[in-house]
Amino acid sequence: MATFVMDVVICTLVILLVCYILRHIVKFPVYIIPVFSAVCSVVLLFSSFFKGEWGGMGLGAIGLVLLLASVLPFMLSALFFKADDGKNRELSGKWRHMAFCYQKNGT
């Protein structure tokens, strides 16, 4: 059981790290990588039923680890990366005008 939990934690950290690195290199939604990982894990889970025997159990375990490890980064990336986007964005339109008026009036 401890190795299963460690596998989930390691896969979660790897997926989060890949999301973080690719977010700064290529501009695309961060959610794509966990969703892709979840789709691959579901394919592994279904293929484990057709494989059967010990090999099928191994594929099922790997698929379950990947499924759990892709759900956690999906939620964590929604929390952490979304909050980071708001800080780096420049104010636009109405909000820029309001911020200028606030600085001008000092209130």
mmCIF file of N, CA, C and O in Angstrom:
data_model
loop_
_atom_site.group_PDB
_atom_site.id
_atom_site.type_symbol
_atom_site.label_atom_id
_atom_site.label_comp_id
_atom_site.label_asym_id
_atom_site.label_seq_id
_atom_site.Cartn_x
_atom_site.Cartn_y
_atom_site.Cartn_z
ATOM 1 N N MET A 1 0.822 -1.200 0.000
ATOM 2 C CA MET A 1 0.000 0.000 0.000
ATOM 3 C C MET A 1 0.862 1.259 0.000
ATOM 4 O O MET A 1 0.521 2.236 -0.639
ATOM 5 N N ALA A 2 1.975 1.192 0.710
ATOM 6 C CA ALA A 2 2.852 2.365 0.780
ATOM 7 C C ALA A 2 3.479 2.650 -0.584
ATOM 8 O O ALA A 2 3.650 3.814 -0.962
ATOM 9 N N THR A 3 3.814 1.614 -1.328
ATOM 10 C CA THR A 3 4.402 1.839 -2.653
ATOM 11 C C THR A 3 3.365 2.420 -3.614
ATOM 12 O O THR A 3 3.703 3.239 -4.467
ATOM 13 N N PHE A 4 2.108 2.014 -3.468
ATOM 14 C CA PHE A 4 1.042 2.560 -4.298
ATOM 15 C C PHE A 4 0.892 4.061 -4.057
ATOM 16 O O PHE A 4 0.804 4.850 -4.998
ATOM 17 N N VAL A 5 0.900 4.453 -2.792
ATOM 18 C CA VAL A 5 0.771 5.868 -2.440
ATOM 19 C C VAL A 5 1.986 6.648 -2.935
ATOM 20 O O VAL A 5 1.855 7.751 -3.475
ATOM 21 N N MET A 6 3.171 6.076 -2.782
ATOM 22 C CA MET A 6 4.380 6.748 -3.268
ATOM 23 C C MET A 6 4.361 6.884 -4.786
ATOM 24 O O MET A 6 4.789 7.914 -5.319
ATOM 25 N N ASP A 7 3.864 5.881 -5.482
ATOM 26 C CA ASP A 7 3.750 5.970 -6.941
ATOM 27 C C ASP A 7 2.804 7.095 -7.351
ATOM 28 O O ASP A 7 3.096 7.855 -8.278
ATOM 29 N N VAL A 8 1.678 7.205 -6.647
ATOM 30 C CA VAL A 8 0.719 8.265 -6.949
ATOM 31 C C VAL A 8 1.343 9.634 -6.681
ATOM 32 O O VAL A 8 1.221 10.554 -7.494
ATOM 33 N N VAL A 9 2.049 9.774 -5.563
ATOM 34 C CA VAL A 9 2.669 11.054 -5.219
ATOM 35 C C VAL A 9 3.749 11.418 -6.233
ATOM 36 O O VAL A 9 3.821 12.566 -6.701
ATOM 37 N N ILE A 10 4.583 10.469 -6.605
ATOM 38 C CA ILE A 10 5.649 10.738 -7.571
ATOM 39 C C ILE A 10 5.071 11.102 -8.931
ATOM 40 O O ILE A 10 5.505 12.076 -9.567
ATOM 41 N N CYS A 11 4.075 10.362 -9.398
ATOM 42 C CA CYS A 11 3.457 10.678 -10.692
ATOM 43 C C CYS A 11 2.754 12.040 -10.652
ATOM 44 O O CYS A 11 2.806 12.794 -11.626
ATOM 45 N N THR A 12 2.126 12.368 -9.525
ATOM 46 C CA THR A 12 1.481 13.669 -9.381
ATOM 47 C C THR A 12 2.499 14.789 -9.477
ATOM 48 O O THR A 12 2.292 15.786 -10.178
ATOM 49 N N LEU A 13 3.611 14.647 -8.774
ATOM 50 C CA LEU A 13 4.646 15.675 -8.808
ATOM 51 C C LEU A 13 5.256 15.815 -10.197
ATOM 52 O O LEU A 13 5.541 16.925 -10.652
ATOM 53 N N VAL A 14 5.448 14.698 -10.881
ATOM 54 C CA VAL A 14 6.003 14.755 -12.238
ATOM 55 C C VAL A 14 5.045 15.472 -13.181
ATOM 56 O O VAL A 14 5.462 16.325 -13.981
ATOM 57 N N ILE A 15 3.762 15.156 -13.097
ATOM 58 C CA ILE A 15 2.785 15.810 -13.971
ATOM 59 C C ILE A 15 2.702 17.302 -13.660
ATOM 60 O O ILE A 15 2.646 18.137 -14.572
ATOM 61 N N LEU A 16 2.715 17.668 -12.382
ATOM 62 C CA LEU A 16 2.703 19.085 -12.018
ATOM 63 C C LEU A 16 3.952 19.807 -12.519
ATOM 64 O O LEU A 16 3.886 20.941 -12.995
ATOM 65 N N LEU A 17 5.096 19.157 -12.409
ATOM 66 C CA LEU A 17 6.348 19.758 -12.872
ATOM 67 C C LEU A 17 6.328 19.958 -14.381
ATOM 68 O O LEU A 17 6.726 21.017 -14.879
ATOM 69 N N VAL A 18 5.835 18.978 -15.107
ATOM 70 C CA VAL A 18 5.739 19.103 -16.565
ATOM 71 C C VAL A 18 4.771 20.234 -16.925
ATOM 72 O O VAL A 18 5.046 21.032 -17.831
ATOM 73 N N CYS A 19 3.649 20.330 -16.215
ATOM 74 C CA CYS A 19 2.699 21.418 -16.466
ATOM 75 C C CYS A 19 3.351 22.770 -16.221
ATOM 76 O O CYS A 19 3.185 23.708 -17.006
ATOM 77 N N TYR A 20 4.101 22.884 -15.142
ATOM 78 C CA TYR A 20 4.728 24.151 -14.785
ATOM 79 C C TYR A 20 5.798 24.543 -15.803
ATOM 80 O O TYR A 20 5.871 25.694 -16.224
ATOM 81 N N ILE A 21 6.614 23.589 -16.213
ATOM 82 C CA ILE A 21 7.687 23.882 -17.173
ATOM 83 C C ILE A 21 7.106 24.243 -18.533
ATOM 84 O O ILE A 21 7.506 25.235 -19.149
ATOM 85 N N LEU A 22 6.153 23.461 -19.022
ATOM 86 C CA LEU A 22 5.578 23.725 -20.335
ATOM 87 C C LEU A 22 4.743 25.000 -20.349
ATOM 88 O O LEU A 22 4.579 25.621 -21.395
ATOM 89 N N ARG A 23 4.241 25.398 -19.198
ATOM 90 C CA ARG A 23 3.467 26.621 -19.114
ATOM 91 C C ARG A 23 4.331 27.836 -19.435
ATOM 92 O O ARG A 23 3.865 28.814 -20.016
ATOM 93 N N HIS A 24 5.584 27.787 -19.056
ATOM 94 C CA HIS A 24 6.485 28.911 -19.309
ATOM 95 C C HIS A 24 7.147 28.833 -20.688
ATOM 96 O O HIS A 24 7.619 29.837 -21.198
ATOM 97 N N ILE A 25 7.200 27.660 -21.275
ATOM 98 C CA ILE A 25 7.829 27.506 -22.585
ATOM 99 C C ILE A 25 6.818 27.731 -23.704
ATOM 100 O O ILE A 25 7.062 28.499 -24.624
ATOM 101 N N VAL A 26 5.690 27.057 -23.626
ATOM 102 C CA VAL A 26 4.665 27.119 -24.665
ATOM 103 C C VAL A 26 3.393 27.656 -24.030
ATOM 104 O O VAL A 26 3.006 27.239 -22.943
ATOM 105 N N LYS A 27 2.743 28.565 -24.712
ATOM 106 C CA LYS A 27 1.513 29.157 -24.177
ATOM 107 C C LYS A 27 0.307 28.335 -24.617
ATOM 108 O O LYS A 27 -0.229 28.505 -25.695
ATOM 109 N N PHE A 28 -0.094 27.379 -23.792
ATOM 110 C CA PHE A 28 -1.327 26.641 -24.012
ATOM 111 C C PHE A 28 -1.912 26.306 -22.649
ATOM 112 O O PHE A 28 -1.231 26.418 -21.638
ATOM 113 N N PRO A 29 -3.178 25.935 -22.593
ATOM 114 C CA PRO A 29 -3.797 25.670 -21.293
ATOM 115 C C PRO A 29 -3.073 24.572 -20.515
ATOM 116 O O PRO A 29 -2.655 23.565 -21.081
ATOM 117 N N VAL A 30 -2.944 24.795 -19.227
ATOM 118 C CA VAL A 30 -2.222 23.869 -18.366
ATOM 119 C C VAL A 30 -3.007 22.578 -18.173
ATOM 120 O O VAL A 30 -2.431 21.540 -17.878
ATOM 121 N N TYR A 31 -4.310 22.629 -18.404
ATOM 122 C CA TYR A 31 -5.154 21.475 -18.127
ATOM 123 C C TYR A 31 -5.009 20.354 -19.145
ATOM 124 O O TYR A 31 -5.513 19.264 -18.930
ATOM 125 N N ILE A 32 -4.345 20.604 -20.243
ATOM 126 C CA ILE A 32 -4.246 19.603 -21.303
ATOM 127 C C ILE A 32 -3.442 18.384 -20.849
ATOM 128 O O ILE A 32 -3.811 17.250 -21.144
ATOM 129 N N ILE A 33 -2.370 18.602 -20.135
ATOM 130 C CA ILE A 33 -1.494 17.491 -19.740
ATOM 131 C C ILE A 33 -2.187 16.533 -18.768
ATOM 132 O O ILE A 33 -2.151 15.317 -18.982
ATOM 133 N N PRO A 34 -2.841 17.003 -17.686
ATOM 134 C CA PRO A 34 -3.558 16.043 -16.837
ATOM 135 C C PRO A 34 -4.700 15.332 -17.548
ATOM 136 O O PRO A 34 -4.948 14.151 -17.294
ATOM 137 N N VAL A 35 -5.380 16.021 -18.452
ATOM 138 C CA VAL A 35 -6.465 15.373 -19.192
ATOM 139 C C VAL A 35 -5.900 14.288 -20.109
ATOM 140 O O VAL A 35 -6.453 13.182 -20.198
ATOM 141 N N PHE A 36 -4.785 14.582 -20.789
ATOM 142 C CA PHE A 36 -4.133 13.591 -21.643
ATOM 143 C C PHE A 36 -3.683 12.390 -20.817
ATOM 144 O O PHE A 36 -3.837 11.238 -21.233
ATOM 145 N N SER A 37 -3.139 12.635 -19.639
ATOM 146 C CA SER A 37 -2.714 11.552 -18.757
ATOM 147 C C SER A 37 -3.909 10.712 -18.290
ATOM 148 O O SER A 37 -3.810 9.491 -18.188
ATOM 149 N N ALA A 38 -5.028 11.366 -18.024
ATOM 150 C CA ALA A 38 -6.229 10.635 -17.599
ATOM 151 C C ALA A 38 -6.764 9.754 -18.726
ATOM 152 O O ALA A 38 -7.181 8.614 -18.491
ATOM 153 N N VAL A 39 -6.730 10.267 -19.950
ATOM 154 C CA VAL A 39 -7.195 9.471 -21.094
ATOM 155 C C VAL A 39 -6.300 8.249 -21.294
ATOM 156 O O VAL A 39 -6.784 7.133 -21.522
ATOM 157 N N CYS A 40 -4.988 8.446 -21.179
ATOM 158 C CA CYS A 40 -4.058 7.314 -21.303
ATOM 159 C C CYS A 40 -4.293 6.283 -20.201
ATOM 160 O O CYS A 40 -4.220 5.076 -20.447
ATOM 161 N N SER A 41 -4.586 6.755 -18.995
ATOM 162 C CA SER A 41 -4.809 5.810 -17.898
ATOM 163 C C SER A 41 -6.093 5.014 -18.089
ATOM 164 O O SER A 41 -6.147 3.828 -17.768
ATOM 165 N N VAL A 42 -7.124 5.652 -18.636
ATOM 166 C CA VAL A 42 -8.374 4.922 -18.896
ATOM 167 C C VAL A 42 -8.155 3.874 -19.979
ATOM 168 O O VAL A 42 -8.671 2.750 -19.886
ATOM 169 N N VAL A 43 -7.370 4.210 -20.989
ATOM 170 C CA VAL A 43 -7.042 3.226 -22.035
ATOM 171 C C VAL A 43 -6.282 2.051 -21.430
ATOM 172 O O VAL A 43 -6.553 0.885 -21.758
ATOM 173 N N LEU A 44 -5.333 2.338 -20.533
ATOM 174 C CA LEU A 44 -4.601 1.254 -19.870
ATOM 175 C C LEU A 44 -5.526 0.390 -19.013
ATOM 176 O O LEU A 44 -5.383 -0.841 -18.988
ATOM 177 N N LEU A 45 -6.450 1.014 -18.314
ATOM 178 C CA LEU A 45 -7.385 0.247 -17.492
ATOM 179 C C LEU A 45 -8.243 -0.688 -18.341
ATOM 180 O O LEU A 45 -8.433 -1.860 -17.999
ATOM 181 N N PHE A 46 -8.767 -0.184 -19.450
ATOM 182 C CA PHE A 46 -9.600 -1.031 -20.303
ATOM 183 C C PHE A 46 -8.787 -2.116 -21.001
ATOM 184 O O PHE A 46 -9.265 -3.231 -21.179
ATOM 185 N N SER A 47 -7.558 -1.800 -21.373
ATOM 186 C CA SER A 47 -6.744 -2.822 -22.021
ATOM 187 C C SER A 47 -6.302 -3.905 -21.036
ATOM 188 O O SER A 47 -6.008 -5.029 -21.442
ATOM 189 N N SER A 48 -6.278 -3.576 -19.746
ATOM 190 C CA SER A 48 -5.900 -4.585 -18.756
ATOM 191 C C SER A 48 -6.946 -5.697 -18.659
ATOM 192 O O SER A 48 -6.610 -6.835 -18.336
ATOM 193 N N PHE A 49 -8.204 -5.391 -18.949
ATOM 194 C CA PHE A 49 -9.239 -6.424 -18.921
ATOM 195 C C PHE A 49 -9.071 -7.409 -20.070
ATOM 196 O O PHE A 49 -9.386 -8.586 -19.935
ATOM 197 N N PHE A 50 -8.592 -6.940 -21.187
ATOM 198 C CA PHE A 50 -8.410 -7.821 -22.340
ATOM 199 C C PHE A 50 -7.121 -8.617 -22.259
ATOM 200 O O PHE A 50 -7.026 -9.699 -22.812
ATOM 201 N N LYS A 51 -6.129 -8.064 -21.584
ATOM 202 C CA LYS A 51 -4.844 -8.763 -21.458
ATOM 203 C C LYS A 51 -4.989 -9.974 -20.535
ATOM 204 O O LYS A 51 -4.532 -11.053 -20.849
ATOM 205 N N GLY A 52 -5.587 -9.747 -19.369
ATOM 206 C CA GLY A 52 -5.803 -10.841 -18.435
ATOM 207 C C GLY A 52 -4.553 -11.254 -17.697
ATOM 208 O O GLY A 52 -3.460 -10.719 -17.893
ATOM 209 N N GLU A 53 -4.696 -12.189 -16.797
ATOM 210 C CA GLU A 53 -3.633 -12.775 -15.974
ATOM 211 C C GLU A 53 -2.839 -11.706 -15.221
ATOM 212 O O GLU A 53 -3.352 -10.675 -14.845
ATOM 213 N N TRP A 54 -1.568 -11.989 -14.952
ATOM 214 C CA TRP A 54 -0.733 -11.083 -14.154
ATOM 215 C C TRP A 54 -0.363 -9.818 -14.918
ATOM 216 O O TRP A 54 -0.241 -8.739 -14.330
ATOM 217 N N GLY A 55 -0.183 -9.947 -16.204
ATOM 218 C CA GLY A 55 0.116 -8.764 -17.012
ATOM 219 C C GLY A 55 -1.028 -7.765 -17.002
ATOM 220 O O GLY A 55 -0.810 -6.554 -16.963
ATOM 221 N N GLY A 56 -2.243 -8.284 -17.037
ATOM 222 C CA GLY A 56 -3.423 -7.417 -16.969
ATOM 223 C C GLY A 56 -3.544 -6.732 -15.626
ATOM 224 O O GLY A 56 -3.950 -5.572 -15.543
ATOM 225 N N MET A 57 -3.180 -7.454 -14.558
ATOM 226 C CA MET A 57 -3.216 -6.822 -13.232
ATOM 227 C C MET A 57 -2.177 -5.707 -13.138
ATOM 228 O O MET A 57 -2.422 -4.663 -12.526
ATOM 229 N N GLY A 58 -1.021 -5.928 -13.747
ATOM 230 C CA GLY A 58 0.012 -4.890 -13.751
ATOM 231 C C GLY A 58 -0.426 -3.659 -14.529
ATOM 232 O O GLY A 58 -0.228 -2.529 -14.079
ATOM 233 N N LEU A 59 -1.021 -3.890 -15.710
ATOM 234 C CA LEU A 59 -1.535 -2.764 -16.487
ATOM 235 C C LEU A 59 -2.643 -2.029 -15.744
ATOM 236 O O LEU A 59 -2.729 -0.803 -15.783
ATOM 237 N N GLY A 60 -3.484 -2.773 -15.059
ATOM 238 C CA GLY A 60 -4.560 -2.152 -14.287
ATOM 239 C C GLY A 60 -4.021 -1.318 -13.144
ATOM 240 O O GLY A 60 -4.522 -0.223 -12.868
ATOM 241 N N ALA A 61 -2.976 -1.809 -12.473
ATOM 242 C CA ALA A 61 -2.382 -1.044 -11.377
ATOM 243 C C ALA A 61 -1.722 0.231 -11.893
ATOM 244 O O ALA A 61 -1.873 1.303 -11.297
ATOM 245 N N ILE A 62 -1.020 0.124 -13.003
ATOM 246 C CA ILE A 62 -0.387 1.316 -13.587
ATOM 247 C C ILE A 62 -1.459 2.309 -14.047
ATOM 248 O O ILE A 62 -1.334 3.520 -13.845
ATOM 249 N N GLY A 63 -2.524 1.809 -14.648
ATOM 250 C CA GLY A 63 -3.616 2.678 -15.082
ATOM 251 C C GLY A 63 -4.297 3.373 -13.920
ATOM 252 O O GLY A 63 -4.634 4.561 -14.000
ATOM 253 N N LEU A 64 -4.485 2.650 -12.813
ATOM 254 C CA LEU A 64 -5.104 3.254 -11.638
ATOM 255 C C LEU A 64 -4.204 4.313 -11.018
ATOM 256 O O LEU A 64 -4.674 5.381 -10.607
ATOM 257 N N VAL A 65 -2.905 4.044 -10.950
ATOM 258 C CA VAL A 65 -1.960 5.036 -10.425
ATOM 259 C C VAL A 65 -1.985 6.287 -11.299
ATOM 260 O O VAL A 65 -2.038 7.415 -10.787
ATOM 261 N N LEU A 66 -1.951 6.117 -12.619
ATOM 262 C CA LEU A 66 -1.983 7.279 -13.513
ATOM 263 C C LEU A 66 -3.297 8.038 -13.428
ATOM 264 O O LEU A 66 -3.317 9.266 -13.528
ATOM 265 N N LEU A 67 -4.398 7.314 -13.243
ATOM 266 C CA LEU A 67 -5.689 7.993 -13.130
ATOM 267 C C LEU A 67 -5.738 8.862 -11.879
ATOM 268 O O LEU A 67 -6.142 10.021 -11.933
ATOM 269 N N LEU A 68 -5.321 8.302 -10.755
ATOM 270 C CA LEU A 68 -5.292 9.094 -9.528
ATOM 271 C C LEU A 68 -4.278 10.227 -9.613
ATOM 272 O O LEU A 68 -4.515 11.331 -9.125
ATOM 273 N N ALA A 69 -3.148 9.951 -10.246
ATOM 274 C CA ALA A 69 -2.101 10.965 -10.355
ATOM 275 C C ALA A 69 -2.457 12.040 -11.370
ATOM 276 O O ALA A 69 -1.838 13.097 -11.367
ATOM 277 N N SER A 70 -3.414 11.834 -12.229
ATOM 278 C CA SER A 70 -3.810 12.879 -13.170
ATOM 279 C C SER A 70 -4.972 13.712 -12.644
ATOM 280 O O SER A 70 -5.136 14.861 -13.049
ATOM 281 N N VAL A 71 -5.758 13.149 -11.751
ATOM 282 C CA VAL A 71 -6.862 13.912 -11.165
ATOM 283 C C VAL A 71 -6.322 14.957 -10.178
ATOM 284 O O VAL A 71 -6.780 16.105 -10.173
ATOM 285 N N LEU A 72 -5.350 14.592 -9.381
ATOM 286 C CA LEU A 72 -4.792 15.531 -8.402
ATOM 287 C C LEU A 72 -4.130 16.748 -9.051
ATOM 288 O O LEU A 72 -4.414 17.877 -8.651
ATOM 289 N N PRO A 73 -3.261 16.590 -10.055
ATOM 290 C CA PRO A 73 -2.701 17.790 -10.688
ATOM 291 C C PRO A 73 -3.732 18.630 -11.416
ATOM 292 O O PRO A 73 -3.568 19.828 -11.540
ATOM 293 N N PHE A 74 -4.797 17.995 -11.901
ATOM 294 C CA PHE A 74 -5.849 18.771 -12.553
ATOM 295 C C PHE A 74 -6.455 19.759 -11.571
ATOM 296 O O PHE A 74 -6.639 20.933 -11.890
ATOM 297 N N MET A 75 -6.738 19.299 -10.359
ATOM 298 C CA MET A 75 -7.302 20.190 -9.343
ATOM 299 C C MET A 75 -6.259 21.176 -8.816
ATOM 300 O O MET A 75 -6.548 22.356 -8.636
ATOM 301 N N LEU A 76 -5.046 20.703 -8.583
ATOM 302 C CA LEU A 76 -4.008 21.577 -8.047
ATOM 303 C C LEU A 76 -3.578 22.631 -9.057
ATOM 304 O O LEU A 76 -3.322 23.779 -8.678
ATOM 305 N N SER A 77 -3.512 22.281 -10.328
ATOM 306 C CA SER A 77 -3.137 23.280 -11.334
ATOM 307 C C SER A 77 -4.228 24.330 -11.480
ATOM 308 O O SER A 77 -3.934 25.491 -11.759
ATOM 309 N N ALA A 78 -5.475 23.941 -11.280
ATOM 310 C CA ALA A 78 -6.558 24.918 -11.323
ATOM 311 C C ALA A 78 -6.414 25.917 -10.180
ATOM 312 O O ALA A 78 -6.714 27.095 -10.345
ATOM 313 N N LEU A 79 -5.946 25.466 -9.036
ATOM 314 C CA LEU A 79 -5.774 26.366 -7.896
ATOM 315 C C LEU A 79 -4.531 27.236 -8.026
ATOM 316 O O LEU A 79 -4.598 28.454 -7.895
ATOM 317 N N PHE A 80 -3.391 26.629 -8.277
ATOM 318 C CA PHE A 80 -2.129 27.356 -8.235
ATOM 319 C C PHE A 80 -1.871 28.184 -9.483
ATOM 320 O O PHE A 80 -1.467 29.338 -9.388
ATOM 321 N N PHE A 81 -2.073 27.624 -10.654
ATOM 322 C CA PHE A 81 -1.723 28.331 -11.874
ATOM 323 C C PHE A 81 -2.741 29.410 -12.203
ATOM 324 O O PHE A 81 -2.416 30.405 -12.804
ATOM 325 N N LYS A 82 -3.982 29.244 -11.799
ATOM 326 C CA LYS A 82 -4.985 30.274 -12.056
ATOM 327 C C LYS A 82 -4.715 31.496 -11.186
ATOM 328 O O LYS A 82 -4.842 32.625 -11.646
ATOM 329 N N ALA A 83 -4.315 31.288 -9.944
ATOM 330 C CA ALA A 83 -3.989 32.406 -9.067
ATOM 331 C C ALA A 83 -2.760 33.136 -9.566
ATOM 332 O O ALA A 83 -2.647 34.350 -9.446
ATOM 333 N N ASP A 84 -1.830 32.430 -10.164
ATOM 334 C CA ASP A 84 -0.610 33.047 -10.687
ATOM 335 C C ASP A 84 -0.917 33.891 -11.916
ATOM 336 O O ASP A 84 -0.270 34.908 -12.151
ATOM 337 N N ASP A 85 -1.893 33.507 -12.731
ATOM 338 C CA ASP A 85 -2.238 34.271 -13.927
ATOM 339 C C ASP A 85 -2.777 35.654 -13.578
ATOM 340 O O ASP A 85 -2.500 36.621 -14.264
ATOM 341 N N GLY A 86 -3.550 35.744 -12.533
ATOM 342 C CA GLY A 86 -4.149 37.017 -12.161
ATOM 343 C C GLY A 86 -3.132 38.061 -11.737
ATOM 344 O O GLY A 86 -3.321 39.251 -11.944
ATOM 345 N N LYS A 87 -2.030 37.640 -11.142
ATOM 346 C CA LYS A 87 -1.028 38.587 -10.681
ATOM 347 C C LYS A 87 -0.237 39.176 -11.834
ATOM 348 O O LYS A 87 0.159 40.330 -11.783
ATOM 349 N N ASN A 88 0.008 38.413 -12.869
ATOM 350 C CA ASN A 88 0.888 38.840 -13.945
ATOM 351 C C ASN A 88 0.166 39.586 -15.064
ATOM 352 O O ASN A 88 0.808 40.118 -15.940
ATOM 353 N N ARG A 89 -1.133 39.605 -15.048
ATOM 354 C CA ARG A 89 -1.871 40.252 -16.124
ATOM 355 C C ARG A 89 -1.910 41.760 -15.927
ATOM 356 O O ARG A 89 -2.069 42.246 -14.826
ATOM 357 N N GLU A 90 -1.793 42.455 -17.012
ATOM 358 C CA GLU A 90 -1.881 43.907 -16.955
ATOM 359 C C GLU A 90 -3.351 44.296 -16.900
ATOM 360 O O GLU A 90 -4.207 43.645 -17.490
ATOM 361 N N LEU A 91 -3.634 45.361 -16.175
ATOM 362 C CA LEU A 91 -5.009 45.828 -16.081
ATOM 363 C C LEU A 91 -5.463 46.353 -17.433
ATOM 364 O O LEU A 91 -4.709 46.981 -18.156
ATOM 365 N N SER A 92 -6.706 46.109 -17.767
ATOM 366 C CA SER A 92 -7.193 46.548 -19.069
ATOM 367 C C SER A 92 -8.521 47.262 -18.913
ATOM 368 O O SER A 92 -9.281 47.018 -17.981
ATOM 369 N N GLY A 93 -8.775 48.173 -19.820
ATOM 370 C CA GLY A 93 -10.063 48.824 -19.949
ATOM 371 C C GLY A 93 -10.505 49.565 -18.716
ATOM 372 O O GLY A 93 -9.825 50.455 -18.205
ATOM 373 N N LYS A 94 -11.688 49.205 -18.241
ATOM 374 C CA LYS A 94 -12.314 49.875 -17.117
ATOM 375 C C LYS A 94 -11.465 49.779 -15.859
ATOM 376 O O LYS A 94 -11.351 50.743 -15.103
ATOM 377 N N TRP A 95 -10.831 48.631 -15.643
ATOM 378 C CA TRP A 95 -10.051 48.447 -14.420
ATOM 379 C C TRP A 95 -8.807 49.327 -14.424
ATOM 380 O O TRP A 95 -8.388 49.834 -13.389
ATOM 381 N N ARG A 96 -8.203 49.543 -15.584
ATOM 382 C CA ARG A 96 -7.037 50.418 -15.668
ATOM 383 C C ARG A 96 -7.440 51.856 -15.349
ATOM 384 O O ARG A 96 -6.745 52.570 -14.641
ATOM 385 N N HIS A 97 -8.589 52.277 -15.869
ATOM 386 C CA HIS A 97 -9.077 53.622 -15.600
ATOM 387 C C HIS A 97 -9.374 53.802 -14.112
ATOM 388 O O HIS A 97 -9.049 54.835 -13.531
ATOM 389 N N MET A 98 -9.999 52.786 -13.505
ATOM 390 C CA MET A 98 -10.312 52.874 -12.080
ATOM 391 C C MET A 98 -9.041 52.924 -11.235
ATOM 392 O O MET A 98 -8.963 53.671 -10.263
ATOM 393 N N ALA A 99 -8.015 52.149 -11.616
ATOM 394 C CA ALA A 99 -6.767 52.160 -10.873
ATOM 395 C C ALA A 99 -6.070 53.505 -11.028
ATOM 396 O O ALA A 99 -5.496 54.030 -10.072
ATOM 397 N N PHE A 100 -6.153 54.108 -12.212
ATOM 398 C CA PHE A 100 -5.542 55.419 -12.435
ATOM 399 C C PHE A 100 -6.251 56.468 -11.587
ATOM 400 O O PHE A 100 -5.601 57.309 -10.960
ATOM 401 N N CYS A 101 -7.589 56.428 -11.553
ATOM 402 C CA CYS A 101 -8.340 57.387 -10.748
ATOM 403 C C CYS A 101 -8.034 57.197 -9.270
ATOM 404 O O CYS A 101 -7.956 58.171 -8.508
ATOM 405 N N TYR A 102 -7.862 55.981 -8.844
ATOM 406 C CA TYR A 102 -7.560 55.707 -7.444
ATOM 407 C C TYR A 102 -6.198 56.285 -7.070
ATOM 408 O O TYR A 102 -6.041 56.888 -6.018
ATOM 409 N N GLN A 103 -5.214 56.125 -7.952
ATOM 410 C CA GLN A 103 -3.879 56.666 -7.668
ATOM 411 C C GLN A 103 -3.897 58.186 -7.735
ATOM 412 O O GLN A 103 -3.212 58.861 -6.960
ATOM 413 N N LYS A 104 -4.698 58.739 -8.627
ATOM 414 C CA LYS A 104 -4.743 60.194 -8.800
ATOM 415 C C LYS A 104 -5.392 60.860 -7.582
ATOM 416 O O LYS A 104 -4.914 61.871 -7.097
ATOM 417 N N ASN A 105 -6.501 60.292 -7.117
ATOM 418 C CA ASN A 105 -7.216 60.868 -5.983
ATOM 419 C C ASN A 105 -6.574 60.526 -4.652
ATOM 420 O O ASN A 105 -6.790 61.214 -3.665
ATOM 421 N N GLY A 106 -5.860 59.440 -4.608
ATOM 422 C CA GLY A 106 -5.237 59.018 -3.356
ATOM 423 C C GLY A 106 -6.196 58.391 -2.368
ATOM 424 O O GLY A 106 -5.895 58.236 -1.195
ATOM 425 N N THR A 107 -7.392 58.055 -2.827
ATOM 426 C CA THR A 107 -8.361 57.422 -1.935
ATOM 427 C C THR A 107 -8.557 55.997 -2.301
ATOM 428 O O THR A 107 -8.230 55.522 -3.314
#
